[in-house]
Short mmCIF file of C-alpha atoms in Angstrom, two decimals:
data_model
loop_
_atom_site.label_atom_id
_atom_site.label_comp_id
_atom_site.label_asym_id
_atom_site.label_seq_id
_atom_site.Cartn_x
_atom_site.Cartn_y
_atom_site.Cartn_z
CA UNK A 161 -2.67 31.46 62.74
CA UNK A 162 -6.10 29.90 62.27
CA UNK A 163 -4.74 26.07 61.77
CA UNK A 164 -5.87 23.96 65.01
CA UNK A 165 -2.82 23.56 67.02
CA UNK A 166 -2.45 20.14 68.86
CA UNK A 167 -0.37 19.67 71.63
CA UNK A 168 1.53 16.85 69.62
CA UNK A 169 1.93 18.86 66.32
CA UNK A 170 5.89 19.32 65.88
CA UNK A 171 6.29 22.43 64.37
CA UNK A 172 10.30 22.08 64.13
CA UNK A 173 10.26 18.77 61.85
CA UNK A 174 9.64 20.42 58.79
CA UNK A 175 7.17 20.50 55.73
CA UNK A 176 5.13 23.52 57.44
CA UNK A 177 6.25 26.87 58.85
CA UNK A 178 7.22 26.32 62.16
CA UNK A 179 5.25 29.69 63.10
CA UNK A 180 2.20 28.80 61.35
CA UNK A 181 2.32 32.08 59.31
CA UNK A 182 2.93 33.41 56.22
CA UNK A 183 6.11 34.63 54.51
CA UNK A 184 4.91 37.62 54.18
CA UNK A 185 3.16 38.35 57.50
CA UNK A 186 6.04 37.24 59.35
CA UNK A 187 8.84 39.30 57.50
CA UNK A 188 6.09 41.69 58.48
CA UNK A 189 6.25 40.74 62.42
CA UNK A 190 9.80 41.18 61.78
CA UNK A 191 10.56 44.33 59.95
CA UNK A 192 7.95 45.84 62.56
CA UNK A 193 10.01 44.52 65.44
CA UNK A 194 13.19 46.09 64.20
CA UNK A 195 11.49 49.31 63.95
CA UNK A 196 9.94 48.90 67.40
CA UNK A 197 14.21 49.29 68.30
CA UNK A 198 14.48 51.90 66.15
CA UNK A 199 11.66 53.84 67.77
CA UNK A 200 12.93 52.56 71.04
CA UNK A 201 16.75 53.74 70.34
CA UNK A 202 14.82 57.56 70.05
CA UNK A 203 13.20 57.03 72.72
CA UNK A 204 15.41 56.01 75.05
CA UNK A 205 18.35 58.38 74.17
CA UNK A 206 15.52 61.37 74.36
CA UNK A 207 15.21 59.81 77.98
CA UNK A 208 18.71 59.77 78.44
CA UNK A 209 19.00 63.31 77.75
CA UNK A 210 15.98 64.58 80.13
CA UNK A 211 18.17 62.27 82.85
CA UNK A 212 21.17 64.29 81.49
CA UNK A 213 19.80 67.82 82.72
CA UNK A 214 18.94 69.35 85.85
CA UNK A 215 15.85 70.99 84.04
CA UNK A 216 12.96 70.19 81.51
CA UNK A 217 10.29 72.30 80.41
CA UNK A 218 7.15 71.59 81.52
CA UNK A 219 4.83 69.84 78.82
CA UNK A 220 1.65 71.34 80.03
CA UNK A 221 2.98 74.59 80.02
CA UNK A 222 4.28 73.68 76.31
CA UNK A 223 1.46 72.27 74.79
CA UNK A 224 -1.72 73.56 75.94
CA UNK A 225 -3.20 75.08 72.41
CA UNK A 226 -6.50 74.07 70.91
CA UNK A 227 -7.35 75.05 67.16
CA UNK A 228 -9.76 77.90 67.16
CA UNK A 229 -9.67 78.77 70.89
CA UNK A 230 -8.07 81.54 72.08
CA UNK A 231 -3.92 81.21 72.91
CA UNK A 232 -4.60 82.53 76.30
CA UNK A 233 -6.42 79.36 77.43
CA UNK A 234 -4.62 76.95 79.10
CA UNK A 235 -5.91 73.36 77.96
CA UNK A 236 -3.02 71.06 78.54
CA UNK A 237 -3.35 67.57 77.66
CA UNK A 238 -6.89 68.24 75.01
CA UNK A 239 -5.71 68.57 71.91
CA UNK A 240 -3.10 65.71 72.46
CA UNK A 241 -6.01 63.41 73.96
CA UNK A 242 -8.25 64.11 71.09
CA UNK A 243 -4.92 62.99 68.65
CA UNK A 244 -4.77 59.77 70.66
CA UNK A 245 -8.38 59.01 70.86
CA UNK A 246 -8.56 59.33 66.65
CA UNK A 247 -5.73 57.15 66.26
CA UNK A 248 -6.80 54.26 68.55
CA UNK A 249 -10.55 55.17 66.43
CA UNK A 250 -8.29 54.29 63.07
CA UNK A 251 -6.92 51.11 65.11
CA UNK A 252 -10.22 50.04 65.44
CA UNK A 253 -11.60 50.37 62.09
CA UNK A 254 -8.43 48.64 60.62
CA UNK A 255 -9.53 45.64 62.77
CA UNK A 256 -13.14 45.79 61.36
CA UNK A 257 -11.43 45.76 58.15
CA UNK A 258 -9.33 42.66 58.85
CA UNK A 259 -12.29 41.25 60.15
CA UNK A 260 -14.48 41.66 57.01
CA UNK A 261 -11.11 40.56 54.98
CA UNK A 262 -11.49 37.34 57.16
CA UNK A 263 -15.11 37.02 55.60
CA UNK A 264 -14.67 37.67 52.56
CA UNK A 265 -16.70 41.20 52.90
CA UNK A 266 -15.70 42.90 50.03
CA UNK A 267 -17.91 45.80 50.82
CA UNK A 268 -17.22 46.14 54.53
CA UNK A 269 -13.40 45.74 54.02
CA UNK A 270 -13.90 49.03 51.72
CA UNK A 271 -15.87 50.70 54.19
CA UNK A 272 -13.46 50.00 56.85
CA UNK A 273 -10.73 50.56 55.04
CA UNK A 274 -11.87 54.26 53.82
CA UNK A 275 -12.19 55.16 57.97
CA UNK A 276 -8.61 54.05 58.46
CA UNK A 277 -7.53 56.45 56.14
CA UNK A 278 -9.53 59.50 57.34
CA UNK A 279 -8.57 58.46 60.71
CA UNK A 280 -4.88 58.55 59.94
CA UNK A 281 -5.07 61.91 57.62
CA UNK A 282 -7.04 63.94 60.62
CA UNK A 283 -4.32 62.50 62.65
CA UNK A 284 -1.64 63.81 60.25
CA UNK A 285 -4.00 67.30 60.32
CA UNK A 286 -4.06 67.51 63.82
CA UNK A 287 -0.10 67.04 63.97
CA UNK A 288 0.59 69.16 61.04
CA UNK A 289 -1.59 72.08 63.70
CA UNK A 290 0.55 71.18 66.20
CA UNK A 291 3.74 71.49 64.89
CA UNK A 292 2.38 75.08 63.52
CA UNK A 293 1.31 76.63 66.42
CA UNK A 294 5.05 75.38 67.67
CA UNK A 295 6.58 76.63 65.32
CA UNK A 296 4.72 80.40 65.13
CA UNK A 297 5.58 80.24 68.92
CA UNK A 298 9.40 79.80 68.18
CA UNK A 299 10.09 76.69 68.30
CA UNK A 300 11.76 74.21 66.06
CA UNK A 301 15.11 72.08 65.84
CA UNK A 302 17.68 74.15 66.81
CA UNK A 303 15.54 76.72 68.92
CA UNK A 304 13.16 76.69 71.99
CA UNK A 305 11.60 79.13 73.08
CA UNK A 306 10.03 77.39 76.21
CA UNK A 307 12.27 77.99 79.78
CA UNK A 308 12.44 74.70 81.75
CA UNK A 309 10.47 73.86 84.65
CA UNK A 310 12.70 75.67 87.35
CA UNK A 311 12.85 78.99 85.32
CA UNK A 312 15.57 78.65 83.79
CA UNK A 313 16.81 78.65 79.82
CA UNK A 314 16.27 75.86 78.40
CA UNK A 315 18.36 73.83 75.36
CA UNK A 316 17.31 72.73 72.63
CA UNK A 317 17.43 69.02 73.56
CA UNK A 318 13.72 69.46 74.57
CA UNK A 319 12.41 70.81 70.58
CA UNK A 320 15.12 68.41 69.30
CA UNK A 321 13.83 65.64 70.42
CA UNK A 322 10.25 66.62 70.04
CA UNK A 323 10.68 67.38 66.43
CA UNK A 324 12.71 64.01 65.42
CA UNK A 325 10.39 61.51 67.15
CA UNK A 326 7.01 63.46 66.61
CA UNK A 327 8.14 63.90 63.04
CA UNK A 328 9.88 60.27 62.59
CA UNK A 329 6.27 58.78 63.96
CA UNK A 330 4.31 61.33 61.77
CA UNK A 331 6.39 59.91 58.45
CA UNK A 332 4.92 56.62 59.60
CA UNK A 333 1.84 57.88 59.85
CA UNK A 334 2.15 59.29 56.24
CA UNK A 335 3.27 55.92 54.73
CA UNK A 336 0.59 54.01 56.91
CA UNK A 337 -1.94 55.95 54.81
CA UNK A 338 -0.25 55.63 51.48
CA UNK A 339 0.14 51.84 51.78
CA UNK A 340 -3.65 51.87 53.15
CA UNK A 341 -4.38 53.88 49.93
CA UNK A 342 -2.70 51.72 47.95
CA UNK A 343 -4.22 48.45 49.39
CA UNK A 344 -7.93 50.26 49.34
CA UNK A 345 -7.62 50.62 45.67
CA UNK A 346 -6.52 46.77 45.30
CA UNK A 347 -9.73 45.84 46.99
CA UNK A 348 -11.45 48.11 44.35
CA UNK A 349 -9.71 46.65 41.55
CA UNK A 350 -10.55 43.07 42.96
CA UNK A 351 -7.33 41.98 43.13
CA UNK A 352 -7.55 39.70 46.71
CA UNK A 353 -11.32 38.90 45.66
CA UNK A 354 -9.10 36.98 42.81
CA UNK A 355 -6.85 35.86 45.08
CA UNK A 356 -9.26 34.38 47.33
CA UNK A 357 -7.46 36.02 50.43
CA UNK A 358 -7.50 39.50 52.05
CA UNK A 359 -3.92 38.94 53.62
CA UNK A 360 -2.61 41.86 51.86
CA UNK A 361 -5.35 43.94 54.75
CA UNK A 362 -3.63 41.90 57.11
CA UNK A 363 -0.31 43.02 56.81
CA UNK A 364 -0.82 46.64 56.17
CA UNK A 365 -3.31 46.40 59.51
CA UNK A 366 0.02 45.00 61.58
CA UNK A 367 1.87 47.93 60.26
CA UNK A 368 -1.17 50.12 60.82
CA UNK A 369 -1.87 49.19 64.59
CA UNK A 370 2.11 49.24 64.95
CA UNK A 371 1.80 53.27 64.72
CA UNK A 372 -0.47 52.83 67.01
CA UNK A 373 1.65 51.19 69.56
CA UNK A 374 4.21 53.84 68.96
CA UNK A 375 1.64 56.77 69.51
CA UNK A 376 1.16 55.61 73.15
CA UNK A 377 4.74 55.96 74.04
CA UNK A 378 5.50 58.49 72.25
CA UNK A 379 1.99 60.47 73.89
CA UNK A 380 3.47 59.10 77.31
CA UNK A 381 7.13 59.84 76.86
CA UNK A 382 6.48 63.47 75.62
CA UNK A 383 3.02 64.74 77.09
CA UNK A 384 2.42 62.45 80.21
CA UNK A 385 5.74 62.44 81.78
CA UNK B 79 2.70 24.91 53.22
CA UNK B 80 -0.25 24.33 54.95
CA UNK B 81 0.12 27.75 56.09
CA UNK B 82 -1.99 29.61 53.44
CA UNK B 83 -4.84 30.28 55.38
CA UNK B 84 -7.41 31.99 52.85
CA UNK B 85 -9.79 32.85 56.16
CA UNK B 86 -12.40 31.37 53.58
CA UNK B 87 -13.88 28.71 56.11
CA UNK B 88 -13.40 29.88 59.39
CA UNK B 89 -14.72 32.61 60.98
CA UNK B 90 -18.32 32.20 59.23
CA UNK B 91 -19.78 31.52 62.86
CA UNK B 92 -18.69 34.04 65.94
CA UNK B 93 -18.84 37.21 63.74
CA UNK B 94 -20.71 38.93 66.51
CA UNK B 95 -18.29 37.92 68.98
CA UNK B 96 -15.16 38.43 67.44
CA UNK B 97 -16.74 42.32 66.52
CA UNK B 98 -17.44 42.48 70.53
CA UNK B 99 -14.09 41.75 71.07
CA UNK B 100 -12.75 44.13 68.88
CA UNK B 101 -15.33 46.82 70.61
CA UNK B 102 -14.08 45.55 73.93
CA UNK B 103 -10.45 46.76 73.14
CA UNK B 104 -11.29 50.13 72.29
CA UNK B 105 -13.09 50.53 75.14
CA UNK B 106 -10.56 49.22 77.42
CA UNK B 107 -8.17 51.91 75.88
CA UNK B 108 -10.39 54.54 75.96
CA UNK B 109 -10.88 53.95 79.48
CA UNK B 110 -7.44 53.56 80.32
CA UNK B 111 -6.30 57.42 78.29
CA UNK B 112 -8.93 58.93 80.18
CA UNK B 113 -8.06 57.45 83.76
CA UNK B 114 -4.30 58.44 82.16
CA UNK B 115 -5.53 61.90 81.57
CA UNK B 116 -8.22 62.56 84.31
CA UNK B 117 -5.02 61.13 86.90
CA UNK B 118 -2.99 64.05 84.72
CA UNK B 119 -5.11 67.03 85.79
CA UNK B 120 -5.74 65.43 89.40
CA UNK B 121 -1.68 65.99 89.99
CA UNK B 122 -2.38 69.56 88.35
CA UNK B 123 -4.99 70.60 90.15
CA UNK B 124 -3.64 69.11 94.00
CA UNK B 125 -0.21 67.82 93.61
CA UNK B 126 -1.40 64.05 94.45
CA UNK B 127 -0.54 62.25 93.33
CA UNK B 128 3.33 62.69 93.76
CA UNK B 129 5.56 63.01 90.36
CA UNK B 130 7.18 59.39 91.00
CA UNK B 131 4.12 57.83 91.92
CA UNK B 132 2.91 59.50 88.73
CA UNK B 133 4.97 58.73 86.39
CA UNK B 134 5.17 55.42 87.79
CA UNK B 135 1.33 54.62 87.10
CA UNK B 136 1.79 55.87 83.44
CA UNK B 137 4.19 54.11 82.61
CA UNK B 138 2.25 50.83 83.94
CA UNK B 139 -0.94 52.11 81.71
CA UNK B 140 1.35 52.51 78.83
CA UNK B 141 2.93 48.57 78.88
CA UNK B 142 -0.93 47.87 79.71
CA UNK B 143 -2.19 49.59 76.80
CA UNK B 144 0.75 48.07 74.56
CA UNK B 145 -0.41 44.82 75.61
CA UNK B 146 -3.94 44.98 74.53
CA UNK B 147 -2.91 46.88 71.40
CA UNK B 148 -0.35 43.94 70.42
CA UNK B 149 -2.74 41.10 72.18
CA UNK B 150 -5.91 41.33 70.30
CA UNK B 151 -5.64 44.11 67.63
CA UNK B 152 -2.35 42.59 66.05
CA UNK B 153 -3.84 39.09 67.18
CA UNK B 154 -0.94 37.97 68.53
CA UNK B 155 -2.57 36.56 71.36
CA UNK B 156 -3.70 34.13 69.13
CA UNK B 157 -0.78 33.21 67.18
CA UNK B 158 1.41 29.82 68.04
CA UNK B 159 4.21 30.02 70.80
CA UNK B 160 6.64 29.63 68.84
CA UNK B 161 5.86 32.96 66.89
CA UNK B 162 5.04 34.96 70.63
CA UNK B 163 7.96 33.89 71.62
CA UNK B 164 10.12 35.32 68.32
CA UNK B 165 8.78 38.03 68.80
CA UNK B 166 8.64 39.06 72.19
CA UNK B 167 12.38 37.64 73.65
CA UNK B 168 14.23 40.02 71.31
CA UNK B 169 11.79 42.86 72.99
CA UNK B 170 13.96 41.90 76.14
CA UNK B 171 16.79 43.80 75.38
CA UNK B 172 14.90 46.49 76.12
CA UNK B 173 14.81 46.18 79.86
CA UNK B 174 18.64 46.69 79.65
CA UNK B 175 18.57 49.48 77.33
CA UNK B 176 16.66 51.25 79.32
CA UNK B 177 18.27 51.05 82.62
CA UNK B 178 21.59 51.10 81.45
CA UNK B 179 21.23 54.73 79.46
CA UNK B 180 19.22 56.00 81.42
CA UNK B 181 21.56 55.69 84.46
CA UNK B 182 24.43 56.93 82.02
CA UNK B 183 22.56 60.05 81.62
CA UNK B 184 21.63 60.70 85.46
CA UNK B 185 25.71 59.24 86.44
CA UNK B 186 26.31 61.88 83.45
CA UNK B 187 24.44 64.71 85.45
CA UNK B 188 26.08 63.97 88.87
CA UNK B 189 29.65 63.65 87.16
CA UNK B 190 29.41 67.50 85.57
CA UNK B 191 27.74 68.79 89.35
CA UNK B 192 30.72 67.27 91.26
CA UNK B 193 33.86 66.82 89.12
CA UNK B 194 33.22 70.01 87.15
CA UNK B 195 31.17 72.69 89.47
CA UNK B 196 29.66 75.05 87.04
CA UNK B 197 28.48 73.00 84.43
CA UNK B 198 26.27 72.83 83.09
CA UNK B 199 26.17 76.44 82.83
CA UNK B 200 24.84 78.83 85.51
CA UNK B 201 21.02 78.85 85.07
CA UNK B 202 20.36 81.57 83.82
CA UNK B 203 16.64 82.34 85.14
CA UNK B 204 14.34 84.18 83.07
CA UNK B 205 11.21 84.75 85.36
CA UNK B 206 12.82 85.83 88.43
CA UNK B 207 16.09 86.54 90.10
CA UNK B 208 17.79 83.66 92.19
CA UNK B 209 18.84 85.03 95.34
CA UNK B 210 22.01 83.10 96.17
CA UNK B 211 23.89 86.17 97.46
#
């Protein structure tokens, strides 16, 4: 991604890789595309559904809980915010870390690297609160507790489909901060300082700023909408 | 392939200004899920603006936000064309997905209201009585 690129170069005649990028960062591009559909498929049969029924609940009647203040306040949109704001945070610090991986920082790509991964586990914390409070208030798959928008009883489409995606983003969350784990302790060990590159960071930041991408539909599909 | 870039030798100069950029971004998002959020209690608080309208801004803040998340914190802004381009023309189906389920599901709704009166179920209202005798 770094090589010059001149207007004459032919990338299609062979003996380099006609997207200037490695294996292992494109399989990466790729894999991460396939799961953008995957994430999309939820997403759009979730929207499918809400164009299904007459009714929805209302999400700032559903989610408008803050740890530690009292239930009776009605703070729609807060908590949720403060999810998104840490996660883009975590986005950020993954670049840094790329960034120092770029330089050779072994120092800076640890310090960087050690935000990521509080960023994504107080994301995970937050979400883990979240899906308590839901589920002391009733709700899980199978039941809802909330009435839609008009008054009336709602299905369960609405906690269904909360649940699934919430839950199939928080997994990636979970395995974003494993693999980040794992790659921190490589940096540790030395083992791209040998190799004389910090790709490795690279391709566990795609992945990483991938959740992120997902977070703001997910944030606008379920909470905005 | 000449493709191994070790990041050894480039780089080295525009540290600062590569870190602004990075700053930049956040910012930018920031900015744009508190406009999302601040335009969020606005339609609480007065009803303006209206639900489509709405709806229709977030979902323009969301592609925008996409954008600058896939432009400069996954780099591909700076990638070749030929790599954008994988990418992003398979991303295309997308536009059809979208519009043809999601019309399914509203043809879906108007189907049950006037081939089969009565479904979906009666609403059954749980804060207060509908008066429709």
């Amino acid at each position: 991604m770094d090589t010059a690129v001149t207007a004459q170069k032919k990338w299609w005649s062979g003996g380099h890789s006609p997207f200037n990028l490695s294996y292992g960062k494109l399989m990466m591009w790729y894999f991460l595309m396939s799961d953008a559909f995957t994430f999309g498929a939820l997403l759009i049969s979730y929207g499918t559904i809400r164009f299904m029924s007459t009714s929805w609940p209302d999400p700032n009647e559903v989610f408008h809980s803050f740890p530690f203040v009292s239930h009776e306040a009605h703070l729609p949109l807060v908590f949720v915010s403060l999810m998104t704001f840490i996660l883009i945070m975590s986005s950020v610090t993954m670049v840094l870390a790329v960034h120092a991986g770029h330089q050779r920082n072994r120092k800076d790509v640890v310090k960087w690297m050690i935000w990521t991964i509080i960023g994504g586990a107080a994301f995970l914390s937050c979400q883990a609160w979240e899906w308590m409070h839901l589920h002391e208030l009733g709700a899980w798959w199978g039941r809802n507790p909330f009435a839609n928008v008009d008054g009336t009883v709602a299905s369960t489409n609405f906690t269904n489909f909360f649940f699934t995606i919430t839950g199939f983003h928080g997994l990636h969350v979970t395995s974003g901060v494993i693999l980040n784990i794992i790659i921190l302790a490589n940096v540790l060990k030395g083992t791209y300082e040998d190799r004389g590159h910090y790709e490795m960071v690279e391709k566990v930041g795609l992945y990483w700023h991938f959740v992120d991408l997902v977070w703001v539909f997910v944030f606008t599909c379920f909470y905005l909408l | 392939m000449e493709h191994t870039h070790t990041g050894v030798a480039h780089e080295q100069h525009g540290h600062d200004a590569s870190t602004k950029g990075i700053w930049k971004t956040f910012w930018i998002l920031l900015a744009i899920t508190i406009f999302e959020v601040g335009l969020a209690f606005l339609h609480l608080e007065t009803g303006i603006p209206p639900k489509l309208l709405l709806n229709s801004v977030f979902i323009g803040l969301t592609l925008l936000k996409a954008f600058f998340i896939v432009a400069e914190f996954m780099h591909l802004r700076n990638e070749i064309r030929n790599l954008i381009m994988t990418i992003l023309v398979p991303l295309l189906l997308f536009i059809w997905f979208i519009i043809a389920f999601l019309a399914d599901g509203d043809s879906w709704k108007k189907m049950r209201k006037d081939l089969s009166p009565g479904t979906p179920a009666p609403a059954v209202h749980v804060v207060n009585e509908e008066a429709h005798h």
